[in-house]
Short mmCIF file of C-alpha atoms and ligand atoms in Angstrom, two decimals:
data_model
loop_
_atom_site.label_atom_id
_atom_site.label_comp_id
_atom_site.label_asym_id
_atom_site.label_seq_id
_atom_site.Cartn_x
_atom_site.Cartn_y
_atom_site.Cartn_z
CA MET H 1 58.18 71.35 88.11
CA SER H 2 61.74 72.54 87.99
CA PRO H 3 62.48 75.78 86.11
CA PRO H 4 63.57 75.39 82.47
CA ALA H 5 67.23 74.52 82.18
CA GLN H 6 69.50 77.38 81.18
CA GLU H 7 71.36 76.78 77.95
CA ALA H 8 75.09 76.24 78.35
CA VAL H 9 75.84 77.41 74.82
CA ALA H 10 74.57 80.40 72.83
CA THR H 11 75.84 82.11 69.69
CA GLY H 12 78.51 84.79 70.10
CA VAL H 13 79.40 85.30 66.43
CA ALA H 14 78.08 83.51 63.35
CA LYS H 15 79.30 84.70 59.97
CA ASP H 16 81.04 83.29 56.88
CA GLY H 17 81.21 79.83 58.45
CA LEU H 18 82.82 81.16 61.63
CA PHE H 19 80.79 80.17 64.70
CA ILE H 20 82.10 81.50 67.98
CA PRO H 21 80.01 80.16 70.85
CA LEU H 22 79.15 82.06 74.01
CA ILE H 23 79.54 79.59 76.86
CA ASP H 24 77.99 79.85 80.30
CA PHE H 25 81.12 78.72 82.12
CA GLY H 26 79.28 78.84 85.44
CA MET H 27 77.75 75.55 84.35
CA PHE H 28 81.19 74.00 84.12
CA LEU H 29 82.35 75.49 87.41
CA HIS H 30 79.21 74.95 89.51
CA GLY H 31 76.66 73.00 87.47
CA ASP H 32 75.31 69.49 87.86
CA GLU H 33 76.69 66.66 85.76
CA ALA H 34 74.52 67.35 82.73
CA GLU H 35 75.25 71.10 82.79
CA LYS H 36 78.95 70.47 83.13
CA ALA H 37 78.89 68.06 80.19
CA ALA H 38 77.00 70.59 78.07
CA ALA H 39 79.54 73.30 78.87
CA VAL H 40 82.45 70.96 78.06
CA LYS H 41 80.88 70.14 74.70
CA GLY H 42 80.39 73.85 73.95
CA VAL H 43 84.02 74.58 74.84
CA ILE H 44 85.55 71.80 72.78
CA ASP H 45 83.30 72.40 69.77
CA GLY H 46 84.21 76.09 69.85
CA PHE H 47 87.93 75.33 70.02
CA LYS H 48 87.69 72.78 67.21
CA ASN H 49 85.60 74.87 64.84
CA ALA H 50 86.55 78.47 65.50
CA GLY H 51 89.52 78.30 67.88
CA PHE H 52 87.64 81.05 69.74
CA LEU H 53 84.96 81.26 72.43
CA TYR H 54 83.34 83.83 74.66
CA LEU H 55 82.90 82.89 78.34
CA LYS H 56 80.32 84.41 80.63
CA ASN H 57 79.89 83.62 84.32
CA HIS H 58 83.60 82.88 84.40
CA GLY H 59 83.91 83.82 88.06
CA ILE H 60 86.18 86.88 87.72
CA PRO H 61 84.26 89.81 89.24
CA LYS H 62 83.56 92.86 87.11
CA GLU H 63 85.11 95.10 89.79
CA THR H 64 88.38 93.18 89.48
CA VAL H 65 88.50 93.67 85.72
CA ASP H 66 87.51 97.35 86.00
CA LYS H 67 90.30 97.94 88.51
CA VAL H 68 92.86 96.29 86.22
CA PHE H 69 91.77 98.45 83.28
CA ALA H 70 91.89 101.64 85.36
CA THR H 71 95.35 100.76 86.70
CA SER H 72 96.53 99.94 83.20
CA ALA H 73 95.28 103.30 81.84
CA ASP H 74 97.13 105.11 84.65
CA PHE H 75 100.35 103.36 83.67
CA PHE H 76 100.08 104.26 79.98
CA ALA H 77 99.31 107.88 80.92
CA ARG H 78 102.76 108.20 82.53
CA PRO H 79 105.46 110.25 80.80
CA GLN H 80 107.28 108.30 78.08
CA GLU H 81 110.59 108.27 79.96
CA GLU H 82 108.98 106.57 82.99
CA LYS H 83 107.63 103.85 80.74
CA ASP H 84 110.95 103.49 78.92
CA ALA H 85 112.63 103.06 82.32
CA VAL H 86 110.95 99.63 82.67
CA LYS H 87 111.46 98.46 79.15
CA TRP H 88 111.22 94.93 77.79
CA LEU H 89 114.72 93.55 77.29
CA THR H 90 114.77 89.89 76.26
CA PRO H 91 112.42 87.23 74.90
CA GLU H 92 113.59 84.87 77.66
CA SER H 93 112.27 87.21 80.32
CA ASN H 94 109.38 88.66 78.25
CA ARG H 95 108.72 91.25 80.93
CA GLY H 96 108.48 95.02 80.72
CA TYR H 97 107.31 97.87 78.54
CA VAL H 98 107.14 97.59 74.74
CA ALA H 99 106.87 101.02 73.10
CA ALA H 100 104.75 101.71 70.02
CA GLY H 101 106.43 100.52 66.82
CA ARG H 102 108.66 97.96 68.49
CA GLU H 103 106.58 94.86 67.91
CA LYS H 104 105.17 93.72 64.60
CA ALA H 105 102.82 90.83 65.14
CA SER H 106 103.14 88.42 62.24
CA GLN H 107 102.90 84.82 61.19
CA VAL H 108 105.38 82.12 62.02
CA THR H 109 106.10 81.63 58.32
CA ASP H 110 107.04 85.28 57.62
CA SER H 111 110.74 85.89 57.03
CA ALA H 112 112.72 88.36 59.15
CA ALA H 113 112.95 90.71 56.16
CA THR H 114 109.18 90.60 55.62
CA ILE H 115 108.53 91.37 59.27
CA ASP H 116 111.00 94.28 59.22
CA ALA H 117 109.41 95.73 56.09
CA LEU H 118 105.96 95.48 57.65
CA ARG H 119 107.19 97.05 60.86
CA SER H 120 108.40 100.17 59.05
CA SER H 121 105.55 100.52 56.54
CA ALA H 122 102.66 99.79 58.92
CA PRO H 123 103.85 99.58 62.53
CA ASP H 124 101.36 98.18 65.03
CA LEU H 125 99.62 101.14 66.68
CA LYS H 126 99.93 99.99 70.27
CA GLU H 127 102.08 99.97 73.38
CA SER H 128 102.09 97.28 76.03
CA ILE H 129 103.59 96.12 79.29
CA GLU H 130 104.33 92.44 79.83
CA ILE H 131 104.10 90.90 83.28
CA GLY H 132 105.25 87.42 84.22
CA ARG H 133 104.82 85.43 87.39
CA ASP H 134 106.32 87.46 90.20
CA ASP H 135 107.96 84.51 91.97
CA HIS H 136 110.38 83.58 89.19
CA PRO H 137 113.80 82.68 90.63
CA THR H 138 115.85 84.58 88.01
CA MET H 139 113.54 86.85 86.01
CA PRO H 140 112.08 89.74 88.00
CA ASN H 141 109.21 91.84 86.70
CA ASN H 142 109.92 95.43 85.63
CA TRP H 143 107.52 97.23 87.95
CA PRO H 144 106.83 100.91 87.32
CA PHE H 145 108.57 103.08 89.85
CA GLY H 146 106.73 104.25 92.95
CA ASP H 147 103.46 102.42 92.41
CA PRO H 148 103.02 99.52 94.84
CA GLU H 149 99.33 99.38 93.96
CA PHE H 150 100.10 98.60 90.32
CA ARG H 151 102.18 95.67 91.49
CA SER H 152 99.63 94.31 93.95
CA THR H 153 96.72 94.72 91.49
CA MET H 154 98.57 92.93 88.72
CA THR H 155 100.05 90.09 90.79
CA THR H 156 96.61 89.36 92.25
CA PHE H 157 95.03 89.46 88.80
CA PHE H 158 97.78 87.19 87.49
CA SER H 159 96.83 84.52 90.05
CA THR H 160 93.11 85.00 89.41
CA CYS H 161 93.69 84.38 85.70
CA GLN H 162 95.88 81.34 86.41
CA ALA H 163 93.00 79.79 88.36
CA LEU H 164 90.66 80.30 85.39
CA HIS H 165 93.35 78.96 83.04
CA VAL H 166 93.43 75.71 85.04
CA GLN H 167 89.64 75.40 84.78
CA VAL H 168 89.63 76.04 81.03
CA MET H 169 92.31 73.37 80.54
CA ARG H 170 90.20 70.96 82.63
CA ALA H 171 87.25 71.58 80.32
CA ILE H 172 89.50 70.96 77.32
CA ALA H 173 90.86 67.75 78.87
CA LEU H 174 87.35 66.38 79.34
CA GLY H 175 86.39 67.51 75.85
CA LEU H 176 89.33 65.56 74.43
CA GLY H 177 88.38 62.46 76.39
CA LEU H 178 91.28 62.79 78.83
CA ASP H 179 91.24 62.81 82.63
CA GLU H 180 89.97 66.14 83.93
CA ALA H 181 93.31 66.72 85.70
CA PHE H 182 95.43 65.67 82.72
CA PHE H 183 96.94 69.12 82.11
CA ASP H 184 97.25 70.18 85.77
CA GLY H 185 100.86 69.04 86.15
CA PHE H 186 101.86 70.64 82.84
CA ILE H 187 100.61 74.12 83.75
CA ASP H 188 101.13 74.46 87.50
CA ALA H 189 104.19 76.73 87.25
CA ALA H 190 102.04 79.56 85.81
CA ASP H 191 104.66 80.47 83.20
CA ASN H 192 102.09 82.77 81.66
CA ASN H 193 102.25 86.35 80.48
CA LEU H 194 99.87 89.15 81.39
CA ARG H 195 100.01 91.80 78.69
CA LEU H 196 98.30 95.15 79.23
CA LEU H 197 97.64 96.86 75.91
CA HIS H 198 96.92 100.43 74.94
CA TYR H 199 95.96 101.36 71.39
CA PRO H 200 96.28 105.16 71.48
CA PRO H 201 93.70 107.52 69.95
CA THR H 202 94.33 107.51 66.20
CA PRO H 203 93.23 109.88 63.42
CA ALA H 204 91.02 108.05 60.91
CA ALA H 205 93.28 109.43 58.16
CA VAL H 206 96.08 107.13 59.34
CA PHE H 207 94.03 104.12 58.26
CA LYS H 208 92.94 105.77 54.99
CA ARG H 209 96.51 106.67 54.01
CA ASN H 210 97.84 103.16 54.25
CA ALA H 211 95.71 100.19 53.20
CA GLY H 212 97.84 97.84 55.30
CA GLN H 213 97.52 99.89 58.47
CA VAL H 214 96.13 98.02 61.47
CA ARG H 215 96.27 98.44 65.22
CA LEU H 216 97.70 94.91 65.61
CA GLY H 217 98.86 92.77 62.71
CA LYS H 218 97.40 89.38 61.90
CA HIS H 219 98.86 86.50 63.85
CA SER H 220 97.96 83.41 65.82
CA ASP H 221 98.90 83.23 69.48
CA TYR H 222 101.88 81.21 70.62
CA GLY H 223 100.86 79.34 73.76
CA THR H 224 97.94 77.17 74.83
CA VAL H 225 95.02 79.53 75.45
CA THR H 226 94.69 83.30 75.71
CA LEU H 227 92.18 84.98 78.02
CA LEU H 228 91.35 88.29 76.36
CA PHE H 229 89.61 91.06 78.27
CA GLN H 230 88.55 93.80 75.86
CA ASP H 231 86.76 97.11 76.29
CA LEU H 232 83.72 97.95 74.14
CA ARG H 233 85.54 99.83 71.35
CA GLY H 234 85.76 96.91 68.93
CA GLY H 235 88.26 96.21 66.20
CA LEU H 236 89.19 92.59 66.95
CA GLN H 237 88.68 90.39 63.91
CA VAL H 238 88.97 86.64 63.48
CA ARG H 239 89.71 84.79 60.24
CA SER H 240 86.75 82.75 59.00
CA PRO H 241 87.09 79.35 57.29
CA GLN H 242 86.29 81.21 54.05
CA GLY H 243 89.28 83.49 54.58
CA SER H 244 87.32 86.66 55.37
CA TRP H 245 87.81 88.76 58.50
CA VAL H 246 84.86 88.67 60.89
CA ASP H 247 84.33 91.12 63.77
CA ALA H 248 84.57 89.49 67.20
CA THR H 249 82.25 92.12 68.61
CA PRO H 250 82.81 92.86 72.29
CA ILE H 251 80.18 91.29 74.56
CA GLU H 252 80.04 92.94 77.96
CA ASP H 253 81.30 90.96 80.97
CA THR H 254 82.63 88.13 78.82
CA ILE H 255 86.17 86.95 78.26
CA VAL H 256 87.27 85.98 74.75
CA ILE H 257 89.27 82.75 74.86
CA ASN H 258 91.34 81.63 71.91
CA ALA H 259 93.65 78.71 71.32
CA GLY H 260 97.34 79.24 70.54
CA ASP H 261 99.77 77.33 68.36
CA LEU H 262 101.17 75.20 71.19
CA LEU H 263 97.67 73.88 71.90
CA ALA H 264 97.12 73.23 68.19
CA ARG H 265 100.36 71.21 68.22
CA TRP H 266 99.55 69.45 71.49
CA SER H 267 96.10 68.44 70.20
CA ASN H 268 97.57 67.36 66.84
CA ARG H 269 95.47 70.06 65.13
CA ILE H 270 92.16 68.90 66.62
CA ILE H 271 92.03 72.36 68.17
CA ALA H 272 92.47 75.34 65.83
CA SER H 273 94.75 78.32 66.56
CA THR H 274 92.98 80.86 64.40
CA GLU H 275 94.47 84.04 62.98
CA HIS H 276 93.21 87.34 64.31
CA GLN H 277 94.03 91.05 64.12
CA VAL H 278 92.95 94.41 65.50
CA VAL H 279 91.88 96.93 62.88
CA GLU H 280 90.27 100.35 62.51
CA PRO H 281 87.28 100.31 64.88
CA PRO H 282 83.80 99.80 63.42
CA SER H 283 82.45 102.95 65.14
CA GLU H 284 82.43 106.41 63.51
CA PRO H 285 85.47 108.54 64.35
CA VAL H 286 84.86 111.55 66.61
CA ASP H 287 86.33 114.79 65.19
CA GLY H 288 88.30 112.68 62.73
CA GLN H 289 89.78 110.53 65.45
CA TYR H 290 89.16 107.09 66.93
CA PRO H 291 89.29 106.91 70.72
CA ALA H 292 91.83 104.77 72.57
CA ARG H 293 91.24 101.05 72.98
CA TYR H 294 92.46 99.12 76.01
CA SER H 295 92.69 95.36 76.44
CA CYS H 296 94.40 92.80 78.65
CA ALA H 297 95.61 89.53 77.20
CA TYR H 298 96.57 86.76 79.59
CA PHE H 299 98.70 84.39 77.50
CA CYS H 300 98.64 80.93 79.06
CA ASN H 301 101.54 78.60 78.47
CA PRO H 302 102.62 75.14 79.52
CA ASN H 303 105.40 75.07 82.11
CA THR H 304 108.64 76.27 80.51
CA ASP H 305 110.20 72.81 80.78
CA ALA H 306 107.17 70.91 79.40
CA TYR H 307 107.68 68.76 76.34
CA ILE H 308 104.78 69.21 73.92
CA GLU H 309 103.89 66.34 71.60
CA ALA H 310 100.64 64.94 70.23
CA LEU H 311 98.31 64.05 73.11
CA PRO H 312 97.15 60.50 73.71
CA GLY H 313 94.12 59.73 71.56
CA THR H 314 94.89 62.32 68.87
CA PHE H 315 96.69 59.93 66.49
CA ALA H 316 96.57 56.28 65.53
CA THR H 317 99.97 55.94 63.88
CA GLU H 318 103.22 57.94 64.02
CA GLU H 319 102.52 59.18 60.48
CA GLU H 320 99.39 60.94 61.73
CA LYS H 321 101.40 63.24 63.97
CA HIS H 322 101.48 66.68 62.33
CA PHE H 323 104.38 68.09 64.37
CA PRO H 324 107.57 66.90 66.03
CA GLY H 325 107.72 67.29 69.81
CA ILE H 326 109.19 70.52 71.16
CA ASN H 327 110.11 72.17 74.44
CA ALA H 328 107.48 74.78 75.38
CA GLY H 329 109.91 77.42 76.67
CA GLN H 330 112.18 77.21 73.64
CA TYR H 331 109.25 77.47 71.27
CA LEU H 332 107.91 80.60 72.98
CA VAL H 333 111.31 82.32 73.01
CA GLN H 334 111.68 81.63 69.32
CA ARG H 335 108.27 83.14 68.52
CA LEU H 336 108.86 86.19 70.71
CA SER H 337 112.29 86.87 69.27
CA GLN H 338 110.78 86.97 65.78
CA THR H 339 108.30 89.71 66.55
CA ILE H 340 109.72 92.13 69.14
CA LYS H 341 112.83 94.20 68.29
CA TYR H 342 115.60 93.99 70.89
N1 FYU B 401 103.12 87.35 73.59
N2 FYU B 401 102.22 85.21 73.64
C1 FYU B 401 101.48 85.45 72.53
C2 FYU B 401 101.58 86.72 71.91
C3 FYU B 401 102.41 87.64 72.47
O1 FYU B 401 100.76 84.57 72.07
C4 FYU B 401 103.03 86.15 74.17
O2 FYU B 401 103.69 85.91 75.19
C5 FYU B 401 100.77 86.97 70.73
O3 FYU B 401 100.68 88.09 70.27
NI1 NI B 402 96.70 87.47 69.62
#
C-alpha cells in the first residue's frame, strides 16, 4: 500500500469568517497531477475568500531568507546619514531608503488631506529600503555605500522571488481556468519591488497614548501578489469579512502571500485584495518596550507596460466589468505618489 497522501491544504488562520489556508506548495511544484490540482484549488480558494495564503515548501531555502534578514538588519543599523545618502526620490523609480515618518500607508479612497493628517498624528513606525530589478535601463538602484555583499545578496534574492512569483501566477492561472502560462508574458520583465522593512523597538506607551497608532497603517497592496517574509514577532492583521481585524500569526518557514489591487482588477474582483495593517505586537512588552520587527515584502507587479483589464472568463457582458482597463506602470506610480512624501 502507498503511504497516506499528504494534504495539500491545511488551516493557517480561521476566525470571524476569515479563512487563510496554509498550502503545501511543494505539491504544486513537484507533485503528481492530483496533488498539483489540490494545491491549485487551495491557492485559488484562498485568494477568492481571504485574499491571503500561507505557503510552505515554497522552495526558497531557510538559509537564504535568514541571510536576507541578517543583511537587512545590518543596513538599518547604519548611521542615519548613511541611510539618508541612498534615499528614495521618485515614485517612478521607487528605489531607495524611506525614513520613518515619510510614508503613510492608506487606502486609495483617502484624500491627500486625510493622508497628511494621519501622517502627522500617527506616523507609521517603520523605515524601509526599496529595491527594484537591477538591470533597468534608466533607473538604477540606490545601493548602500561600500557593501558589495548587500547588493549581491539582494539581487540574488530578487531573482529567487521572481521565480516563485511566476509559479504562483501559474497556479492562479490554472485556478481561473486559464492556460498555465497565461501570465508568463505579462510578468517576465520582473518590474517588482523588494522592500526591506524595519519596525524599530517601540515603547508600549506610544501605542497607549494614541489610539490610532500603528506600526503600518491599513491598506491593500497595489500590484498582483505580495510575497511577505515575516519574523516571529507578530502584529500583522488582516480584515475579516465581518470587518474585524484578525491576527495573521507568523508560521515559521512559511511565506504569506496576498493579492493586490491590480490582481483584483485583472480578475474582475474574483480575487480579493484584502486590507491589512501592522499593529502593536501581541506579545508582552519587555521593560516597557516592544522589540524590533523585521520583514521583507516582495511586491510583484505586471510588466510596467502591461494593460490590465478583466481577464477572459471573468465576465459575460461589458456591464459586468467592474473596472476600466489601465496601464500597470501608471497605476502603480499613482498609488505610490499618494503615500510616500517626496
Ligand atoms: N509599495 N507596492 C505595494 C506597497 C508598497 O503594494 C509597492 O511597491 C504597499 O504597501
Ligand atoms: Ni501591504
